[in-house]
């Protein structure tokens, strides 16, 4: 029995192409490392901007804090009682601008925070029976801010009287504003708060009131709402507006608490955002590093489809490429991703992708024509590369349907391979026996 020599040749070529695809995973891995490194540079630049401007801001309060002293066996024990307001109505107006460092940029926010509300009278006798003598002369009102570097101005009034504010941790475990209140504050009162803040990345507020309402107006068009609750209402267009209403039974902590670690940490970033506050993060819809990283992850599929497509075109046209030429094309395919990264940092992902795809398609197509002088093969190579680059771009833009489209492309490619290899079956010949 004699076997068809072409079948052995095609089998060898498939084996070599498979090995080449495996070898090309090395430069793809290096490209992935470069993407991570460049994203690290970007994050470092954003951290630098945040340190100068102000980081994520979480507004907490106002809360009334009263120390209680109990003496047992000449040992004095002090407990701080945190009292939440009965009503809290807060509004945050936010304007953004883009700040740059080197080639990287990030949105920064100017905030105007206004809040009003009321505290109800306390049952002082019941509290003293449980916690000892109240030191009303040390009672203070506390407003927490998570990053005091972003404070520009602040004012607070109690029953119409201005309260001087001082910076410091006070009864919190983190940065806060606090001011002394009159001893009759335990009888209740109304307050008005105004803050000027700067922030980056995230803005939120803690609904400390027994009934809290929060409204946010911002010029940023891409909010990512997060925290303990999603907004009851939101409208997103060139900017956005959102509002929340939170009842005390849902906020996660009591109206009156004694040295509650959660309450003391509300002003800091120690507690996870989803536990206590409501607000938004500055979502950036096009993160070019995430997009390039996704394209590199699809790189295995892309390189395999391209090389197998060229092999099928070779078999259908009855031509033969040298294995070195396959290697050159493979290197060009790997260079696409580093070219994409370099261009995307300066002209954006979409335009960078189109430019890199056009350049590599022209180079590979020209190389194929120079190697074969076959116009038909050159045109088919250009069409194939254009189609594959187009499919890869669609996959990068899809989220929920990326797997479905990818599976369809693989099935289509399998059909092409079946068609190109259908005549490679070895044929038996009569040996005269």
Short mmCIF file of C-alpha atoms in Angstrom, two decimals:
data_model
loop_
_atom_site.label_atom_id
_atom_site.label_comp_id
_atom_site.label_asym_id
_atom_site.label_seq_id
_atom_site.Cartn_x
_atom_site.Cartn_y
_atom_site.Cartn_z
CA UNK A 1 0.00 0.00 0.00
CA UNK A 2 1.38 3.41 -1.02
CA UNK A 3 0.26 6.64 0.65
CA UNK A 4 -0.32 10.00 -0.97
CA UNK A 5 2.79 12.10 -0.42
CA UNK A 6 0.73 15.35 -0.25
CA UNK A 7 -1.11 14.06 2.81
CA UNK A 8 2.20 13.63 4.64
CA UNK A 9 3.30 17.12 3.56
CA UNK A 10 0.06 18.70 4.77
CA UNK A 11 0.24 16.78 8.05
CA UNK A 12 3.80 17.97 8.60
CA UNK A 13 2.75 21.55 7.91
CA UNK A 14 -0.12 21.35 10.39
CA UNK A 15 2.28 19.99 13.01
CA UNK A 16 4.83 22.74 12.38
CA UNK A 17 2.13 25.45 12.43
CA UNK A 18 0.85 24.05 15.73
CA UNK A 19 4.36 24.17 17.22
CA UNK A 20 4.80 27.71 15.90
CA UNK A 21 1.56 28.79 17.57
CA UNK A 22 2.88 27.43 20.86
CA UNK A 23 6.20 29.26 20.43
CA UNK A 24 4.39 32.54 19.73
CA UNK A 25 2.79 32.36 23.17
CA UNK A 26 6.14 33.56 24.55
CA UNK A 27 6.03 37.02 22.88
CA UNK A 28 2.32 37.24 23.73
CA UNK A 29 3.22 36.69 27.38
CA UNK A 30 5.84 39.42 27.16
CA UNK A 31 3.28 41.80 25.63
CA UNK A 32 0.93 41.01 28.54
CA UNK A 33 3.71 41.94 30.98
CA UNK A 34 4.24 45.24 29.17
CA UNK A 35 0.49 45.99 29.36
CA UNK A 36 0.53 45.36 33.14
CA UNK A 37 3.59 47.56 33.55
CA UNK A 38 2.07 50.44 31.59
CA UNK A 39 -1.16 50.16 33.53
CA UNK A 40 0.91 50.31 36.71
CA UNK A 41 2.48 53.57 35.49
CA UNK A 42 -1.01 54.94 34.82
CA UNK A 43 -2.26 53.95 38.29
CA UNK A 44 0.80 55.56 39.87
CA UNK A 45 0.10 58.78 37.96
CA UNK A 46 -3.53 58.75 39.14
CA UNK A 47 -2.41 58.17 42.74
CA UNK A 48 -0.08 61.14 42.39
CA UNK A 49 -2.95 63.33 41.21
CA UNK A 50 -5.15 62.08 44.07
CA UNK A 51 -2.49 62.87 46.65
CA UNK A 52 -2.31 66.44 45.43
CA UNK A 53 -6.02 66.97 44.82
CA UNK A 54 -7.80 64.71 47.30
CA UNK A 55 -8.76 61.06 47.21
CA UNK A 56 -12.13 59.33 47.43
CA UNK A 57 -14.48 61.26 49.72
CA UNK A 58 -17.01 59.82 52.12
CA UNK A 59 -19.11 62.35 54.09
CA UNK A 60 -20.45 61.18 57.43
CA UNK A 61 -22.70 63.07 59.79
CA UNK A 62 -23.25 65.30 61.52
CA UNK A 63 -23.39 63.15 64.66
CA UNK A 64 -23.64 64.22 68.28
CA UNK A 65 -20.95 62.70 70.52
CA UNK A 66 -21.30 62.88 74.32
CA UNK A 67 -18.79 61.40 76.81
CA UNK A 68 -20.19 59.52 79.83
CA UNK A 69 -18.03 58.81 82.86
CA UNK A 70 -18.51 55.97 85.35
CA UNK A 71 -16.34 55.63 88.45
CA UNK A 72 -15.94 52.17 89.97
CA UNK A 73 -13.40 51.60 92.78
CA UNK A 74 -11.79 54.94 91.99
CA UNK A 75 -11.29 53.81 88.38
CA UNK A 76 -12.79 56.22 85.88
CA UNK A 77 -14.18 54.73 82.68
CA UNK A 78 -15.18 56.97 79.77
CA UNK A 79 -17.61 55.94 77.08
CA UNK A 80 -18.60 58.03 74.09
CA UNK A 81 -22.24 57.93 73.05
CA UNK A 82 -22.85 58.54 69.33
CA UNK A 83 -26.26 60.02 68.57
CA UNK A 84 -27.64 60.04 65.02
CA UNK A 85 -29.93 62.82 63.74
CA UNK A 86 -33.64 62.20 63.38
CA UNK A 87 -33.66 63.81 59.93
CA UNK A 88 -30.84 64.27 57.44
CA UNK A 89 -31.29 65.90 54.04
CA UNK A 90 -28.06 66.14 52.03
CA UNK A 91 -27.27 67.40 48.56
CA UNK A 92 -23.96 67.05 46.72
CA UNK A 93 -23.26 69.15 43.64
CA UNK A 94 -20.27 67.89 41.70
CA UNK A 95 -18.34 69.36 38.77
CA UNK A 96 -15.48 67.50 37.13
CA UNK A 97 -12.44 68.33 35.04
CA UNK A 98 -9.67 66.19 33.59
CA UNK A 99 -6.20 66.45 35.10
CA UNK A 100 -3.15 65.04 33.33
CA UNK A 101 0.20 63.72 34.42
CA UNK A 102 2.55 62.68 31.62
CA UNK A 103 0.34 60.92 29.04
CA UNK A 104 -2.24 59.82 31.62
CA UNK A 105 -5.40 61.62 32.69
CA UNK A 106 -8.13 61.13 35.28
CA UNK A 107 -11.27 63.05 36.28
CA UNK A 108 -11.16 65.16 39.46
CA UNK A 109 -14.20 66.58 41.22
CA UNK A 110 -15.14 69.83 42.98
CA UNK A 111 -17.93 69.21 45.48
CA UNK A 112 -20.38 71.52 47.18
CA UNK A 113 -22.11 69.67 50.02
CA UNK A 114 -25.11 71.08 51.83
CA UNK A 115 -27.02 69.27 54.56
CA UNK A 116 -29.72 70.08 57.06
CA UNK A 117 -31.69 68.16 59.62
CA UNK A 118 -32.63 67.83 63.25
CA UNK A 119 -31.75 65.91 66.40
CA UNK A 120 -34.50 64.85 68.77
CA UNK A 121 -34.28 65.26 72.57
CA UNK A 122 -32.36 62.55 74.43
CA UNK A 123 -33.59 60.63 77.47
CA UNK A 124 -30.59 61.76 79.53
CA UNK A 125 -31.74 60.04 82.75
CA UNK A 126 -31.92 56.64 81.03
CA UNK A 127 -28.52 57.13 79.41
CA UNK A 128 -26.88 58.15 82.69
CA UNK A 129 -28.43 55.16 84.45
CA UNK A 130 -26.71 52.88 81.92
CA UNK A 131 -23.44 54.69 81.22
CA UNK A 132 -22.69 57.03 84.11
CA UNK A 133 -22.53 60.80 84.39
CA UNK A 134 -22.82 62.79 81.18
CA UNK A 135 -20.13 65.38 80.53
CA UNK A 136 -22.34 67.81 78.66
CA UNK A 137 -19.64 70.47 78.68
CA UNK A 138 -17.58 68.13 76.44
CA UNK A 139 -20.35 67.28 74.02
CA UNK A 140 -19.43 67.87 70.39
CA UNK A 141 -20.83 67.51 66.92
CA UNK A 142 -18.70 65.50 64.51
CA UNK A 143 -18.62 65.46 60.69
CA UNK A 144 -16.46 62.82 59.08
CA UNK A 145 -14.56 63.25 55.82
CA UNK A 146 -12.43 60.42 54.50
CA UNK A 147 -9.66 62.61 53.05
CA UNK A 148 -9.08 65.93 54.80
CA UNK A 149 -6.62 67.02 52.07
CA UNK A 150 -9.61 67.77 49.87
CA UNK A 151 -11.27 70.19 52.33
CA UNK A 152 -11.57 73.76 51.03
CA UNK A 153 -14.11 75.25 53.43
CA UNK A 154 -16.62 74.11 56.03
CA UNK A 155 -19.34 75.69 58.15
CA UNK A 156 -21.85 74.31 60.64
CA UNK A 157 -24.64 75.94 62.61
CA UNK A 158 -26.81 74.62 65.46
CA UNK A 159 -30.21 76.25 65.93
CA UNK A 160 -28.93 79.12 63.81
CA UNK A 161 -25.74 79.67 65.84
CA UNK A 162 -22.43 79.07 64.09
CA UNK A 163 -20.19 76.37 65.56
CA UNK A 164 -16.43 76.78 65.10
CA UNK A 165 -15.01 73.63 63.57
CA UNK A 166 -11.61 72.10 64.17
CA UNK A 167 -9.85 69.40 62.18
CA UNK A 168 -8.83 66.18 63.86
CA UNK A 169 -10.01 62.67 64.57
CA UNK A 170 -12.09 63.58 67.60
CA UNK A 171 -14.28 60.61 68.51
CA UNK A 172 -13.51 58.99 65.15
CA UNK A 173 -10.67 56.69 64.25
CA UNK A 174 -9.99 58.83 61.20
CA UNK A 175 -10.11 62.41 59.86
CA UNK A 176 -13.10 64.49 60.90
CA UNK A 177 -14.34 67.97 61.72
CA UNK A 178 -15.65 68.55 65.22
CA UNK A 179 -16.99 71.45 67.23
CA UNK A 180 -18.26 71.97 70.78
CA UNK A 181 -22.01 72.40 71.26
CA UNK A 182 -24.00 73.96 74.06
CA UNK A 183 -25.06 71.79 76.96
CA UNK A 184 -28.70 72.08 75.96
CA UNK A 185 -27.92 70.17 72.75
CA UNK A 186 -29.31 67.06 74.48
CA UNK A 187 -32.72 68.72 74.20
CA UNK A 188 -32.50 68.49 70.44
CA UNK A 189 -32.01 71.06 67.74
CA UNK A 190 -31.62 71.74 64.06
CA UNK A 191 -28.40 72.00 62.11
CA UNK A 192 -27.13 73.24 58.76
CA UNK A 193 -23.88 72.04 57.21
CA UNK A 194 -21.88 73.29 54.24
CA UNK A 195 -18.69 71.71 52.89
CA UNK A 196 -16.40 72.47 49.98
CA UNK A 197 -14.43 69.39 48.98
CA UNK A 198 -12.19 68.01 46.28
CA UNK A 199 -12.30 64.33 45.38
CA UNK A 200 -11.15 61.71 42.92
CA UNK A 201 -12.44 58.28 41.92
CA UNK A 202 -15.37 57.97 44.35
CA UNK A 203 -17.91 60.15 46.17
CA UNK A 204 -20.32 58.88 48.81
CA UNK A 205 -22.22 59.74 51.96
CA UNK A 206 -23.33 57.72 54.97
CA UNK A 207 -27.10 57.90 55.65
CA UNK A 208 -26.72 58.49 59.40
CA UNK A 209 -30.21 59.92 59.94
CA UNK A 210 -33.18 57.93 61.17
CA UNK A 211 -34.59 59.12 57.88
CA UNK A 212 -31.96 60.18 55.36
CA UNK A 213 -32.32 61.62 51.90
CA UNK A 214 -29.37 62.17 49.57
CA UNK A 215 -29.33 63.87 46.18
CA UNK A 216 -26.28 64.01 43.92
CA UNK A 217 -25.98 66.20 40.83
CA UNK A 218 -22.83 65.82 38.76
CA UNK A 219 -21.39 66.79 35.40
CA UNK A 220 -19.67 63.38 35.11
CA UNK A 221 -21.55 61.32 32.48
CA UNK A 222 -20.35 57.83 33.50
CA UNK A 223 -21.32 57.07 37.12
CA UNK A 224 -21.02 53.61 38.60
CA UNK A 225 -23.52 53.57 41.47
CA UNK A 226 -22.41 51.45 44.40
CA UNK A 227 -22.56 51.23 48.17
CA UNK A 228 -25.20 49.74 50.43
CA UNK A 229 -28.12 50.81 48.23
CA UNK A 230 -28.65 51.68 44.58
CA UNK A 231 -30.42 55.02 44.00
CA UNK A 232 -34.21 55.20 44.07
CA UNK A 233 -34.02 57.48 41.05
CA UNK A 234 -31.31 58.29 38.55
CA UNK A 235 -31.02 60.07 35.23
CA UNK A 236 -27.83 59.87 33.18
CA UNK A 237 -27.16 61.99 30.09
CA UNK A 238 -24.40 64.59 29.66
CA UNK A 239 -24.17 64.43 33.46
CA UNK A 240 -26.31 62.63 35.98
CA UNK A 241 -28.62 63.10 38.93
CA UNK A 242 -29.53 60.49 41.52
CA UNK A 243 -31.40 60.34 44.82
CA UNK A 244 -31.65 57.96 47.76
CA UNK A 245 -34.02 57.67 50.73
CA UNK A 246 -32.85 55.43 53.58
CA UNK A 247 -34.70 54.45 56.77
CA UNK A 248 -32.87 53.78 60.02
CA UNK A 249 -33.87 50.10 59.98
CA UNK A 250 -31.89 49.62 56.77
CA UNK A 251 -28.75 51.67 57.43
CA UNK A 252 -26.97 48.99 59.52
CA UNK A 253 -26.31 50.74 62.86
CA UNK A 254 -28.45 52.08 65.76
CA UNK A 255 -29.59 55.62 66.46
CA UNK A 256 -27.69 55.70 69.75
CA UNK A 257 -24.57 53.60 70.13
CA UNK A 258 -21.75 53.23 72.63
CA UNK A 259 -18.23 53.25 71.19
CA UNK A 260 -19.44 51.21 68.25
CA UNK A 261 -16.31 50.37 66.18
CA UNK A 262 -18.33 50.59 62.98
CA UNK A 263 -19.62 54.06 63.85
CA UNK A 264 -16.15 55.29 64.86
CA UNK A 265 -14.74 54.15 61.53
CA UNK A 266 -17.47 55.60 59.32
CA UNK A 267 -15.32 58.55 58.32
CA UNK A 268 -12.40 56.40 57.19
CA UNK A 269 -11.85 53.97 54.34
CA UNK A 270 -11.53 51.04 56.75
CA UNK A 271 -15.13 49.92 56.29
CA UNK A 272 -15.95 48.57 52.85
CA UNK A 273 -18.10 50.99 50.80
CA UNK A 274 -20.86 48.45 50.27
CA UNK A 275 -21.43 48.13 54.03
CA UNK A 276 -22.52 51.59 55.09
CA UNK A 277 -22.57 54.31 52.45
CA UNK A 278 -24.23 55.22 49.16
CA UNK A 279 -22.71 57.04 46.22
CA UNK A 280 -20.91 56.55 42.93
CA UNK A 281 -17.51 55.80 41.49
CA UNK A 282 -16.11 57.61 38.46
CA UNK A 283 -16.38 54.79 35.95
CA UNK A 284 -14.27 55.29 32.84
CA UNK A 285 -16.11 53.59 29.94
CA UNK A 286 -12.98 53.00 27.84
CA UNK A 287 -10.04 51.64 29.80
CA UNK A 288 -7.53 51.08 27.02
CA UNK A 289 -5.30 48.85 29.15
CA UNK A 290 -8.19 46.56 29.98
CA UNK A 291 -9.14 46.47 26.29
CA UNK A 292 -5.56 45.73 25.17
CA UNK A 293 -5.24 43.06 27.85
CA UNK A 294 -8.44 41.43 26.59
CA UNK A 295 -7.10 41.51 23.05
CA UNK A 296 -3.89 39.79 24.20
CA UNK A 297 -5.98 37.09 25.88
CA UNK A 298 -7.71 36.53 22.55
CA UNK A 299 -4.26 36.56 20.91
CA UNK A 300 -3.91 32.77 21.03
CA UNK A 301 -7.17 32.36 19.15
CA UNK A 302 -6.31 35.15 16.73
CA UNK A 303 -2.84 33.84 15.85
CA UNK A 304 -4.09 30.27 15.51
CA UNK A 305 -6.95 31.29 13.24
CA UNK A 306 -4.66 33.44 11.09
CA UNK A 307 -1.93 30.84 10.58
CA UNK A 308 -4.41 28.03 9.98
CA UNK A 309 -6.27 30.28 7.51
CA UNK A 310 -3.03 30.95 5.60
CA UNK A 311 -2.28 27.21 5.59
CA UNK A 312 -5.75 26.48 4.19
CA UNK A 313 -5.31 29.17 1.52
CA UNK A 314 -1.97 27.61 0.66
CA UNK A 315 -3.53 24.16 0.25
CA UNK A 316 -6.46 25.47 -1.79
CA UNK A 317 -4.17 27.49 -4.10
CA UNK A 318 -1.72 24.66 -4.55
CA UNK A 319 1.18 26.81 -3.35
CA UNK A 320 3.81 26.27 -0.68
CA UNK A 321 5.13 28.77 1.85
CA UNK A 322 8.48 28.16 3.51
CA UNK A 323 8.32 27.50 7.23
CA UNK A 324 10.49 30.56 7.86
CA UNK A 325 7.82 32.63 6.15
CA UNK A 326 5.21 31.24 8.56
CA UNK A 327 7.50 32.33 11.40
CA UNK A 328 7.82 35.84 9.98
CA UNK A 329 4.03 36.14 9.68
CA UNK A 330 3.64 34.83 13.23
CA UNK A 331 6.05 37.45 14.58
CA UNK A 332 4.11 40.14 12.70
CA UNK A 333 0.88 38.92 14.32
CA UNK A 334 2.46 39.13 17.78
CA UNK A 335 3.80 42.63 17.06
CA UNK A 336 0.24 43.78 16.34
CA UNK A 337 -0.55 43.78 20.06
CA UNK A 338 2.45 45.84 21.14
CA UNK A 339 1.74 48.24 18.26
CA UNK A 340 -1.86 48.49 19.45
CA UNK A 341 -0.73 49.36 22.99
CA UNK A 342 1.76 51.98 21.81
CA UNK A 343 -0.79 53.70 19.56
CA UNK A 344 -3.75 53.43 21.96
CA UNK A 345 -1.92 55.37 24.68
CA UNK A 346 -1.75 58.39 22.39
CA UNK A 347 -4.71 58.25 19.98
CA UNK A 348 -7.22 56.05 21.82
CA UNK A 349 -8.07 52.37 21.57
CA UNK A 350 -10.43 52.39 18.58
CA UNK A 351 -8.25 54.51 16.31
CA UNK A 352 -5.12 52.73 17.55
CA UNK A 353 -6.68 49.36 16.78
CA UNK A 354 -7.71 50.43 13.26
CA UNK A 355 -4.25 51.85 12.55
CA UNK A 356 -2.36 48.83 13.89
CA UNK A 357 -4.66 46.41 12.01
CA UNK A 358 -4.26 48.35 8.76
CA UNK A 359 -0.46 48.50 9.05
CA UNK A 360 -0.05 44.80 9.85
CA UNK A 361 -2.56 43.74 7.18
CA UNK A 362 -0.67 45.73 4.53
CA UNK A 363 2.69 44.35 5.67
CA UNK A 364 1.56 40.70 5.75
CA UNK A 365 -0.36 41.02 2.48
CA UNK A 366 2.63 42.66 0.77
CA UNK A 367 4.89 39.94 2.14
CA UNK A 368 2.56 37.24 0.79
CA UNK A 369 2.49 38.88 -2.65
CA UNK A 370 6.26 39.29 -2.75
CA UNK A 371 6.69 35.64 -1.80
CA UNK A 372 4.20 34.08 -4.24
CA UNK A 373 3.49 36.68 -6.98
CA UNK A 374 -0.04 35.26 -6.83
CA UNK A 375 -2.65 38.05 -6.95
CA UNK A 376 -5.51 35.77 -5.99
CA UNK A 377 -3.70 34.51 -2.90
CA UNK A 378 -2.73 38.07 -1.98
CA UNK A 379 -6.35 39.25 -2.16
CA UNK A 380 -7.60 36.25 -0.17
CA UNK A 381 -4.92 36.89 2.49
CA UNK A 382 -5.96 40.55 2.78
CA UNK A 383 -9.65 39.61 3.05
CA UNK A 384 -8.93 36.92 5.64
CA UNK A 385 -6.80 39.22 7.81
CA UNK A 386 -9.35 42.02 7.54
CA UNK A 387 -12.13 39.66 8.57
CA UNK A 388 -10.15 38.27 11.53
CA UNK A 389 -9.18 41.74 12.79
CA UNK A 390 -12.82 42.76 12.47
CA UNK A 391 -14.01 39.71 14.42
CA UNK A 392 -11.44 40.34 17.15
CA UNK A 393 -12.60 43.95 17.49
CA UNK A 394 -16.23 42.83 17.75
CA UNK A 395 -15.29 40.30 20.45
CA UNK A 396 -13.50 43.02 22.42
CA UNK A 397 -16.56 45.25 22.28
CA UNK A 398 -19.03 42.53 23.23
CA UNK A 399 -19.59 41.46 26.83
CA UNK A 400 -22.54 39.10 27.21
CA UNK A 401 -22.35 37.74 23.64
CA UNK A 402 -18.57 37.44 23.26
CA UNK A 403 -18.59 33.70 23.98
CA UNK A 404 -21.44 33.06 21.52
CA UNK A 405 -19.75 35.01 18.72
CA UNK A 406 -16.39 33.40 19.46
CA UNK A 407 -17.89 29.91 19.33
CA UNK A 408 -19.55 30.74 16.01
CA UNK A 409 -16.24 31.93 14.54
CA UNK A 410 -14.49 28.74 15.66
CA UNK A 411 -17.19 26.58 14.08
CA UNK A 412 -16.93 28.58 10.86
CA UNK A 413 -13.16 28.16 10.87
CA UNK A 414 -13.54 24.43 11.47
CA UNK A 415 -15.75 24.24 8.40
CA UNK A 416 -13.09 26.04 6.32
CA UNK A 417 -10.40 23.64 7.54
CA UNK A 418 -12.61 20.66 6.73
CA UNK A 419 -13.17 22.00 3.23
CA UNK A 420 -9.46 22.64 2.65
CA UNK A 421 -8.38 19.20 3.90
CA UNK A 422 -11.17 17.04 2.51
CA UNK A 423 -8.98 15.62 -0.31
CA UNK A 424 -6.01 14.70 1.85
CA UNK A 425 -7.24 11.17 2.62
CA UNK A 426 -4.56 8.59 1.67
CA UNK A 427 -5.55 6.38 -1.24
CA UNK A 428 -4.89 2.66 -1.37
CA UNK A 429 -3.38 1.27 -4.62
CA UNK A 430 -3.40 -2.22 -6.03
CA UNK A 431 -0.04 -3.81 -5.18
CA UNK A 432 -0.63 -6.70 -7.63
CA UNK A 433 -1.27 -9.24 -4.89
#
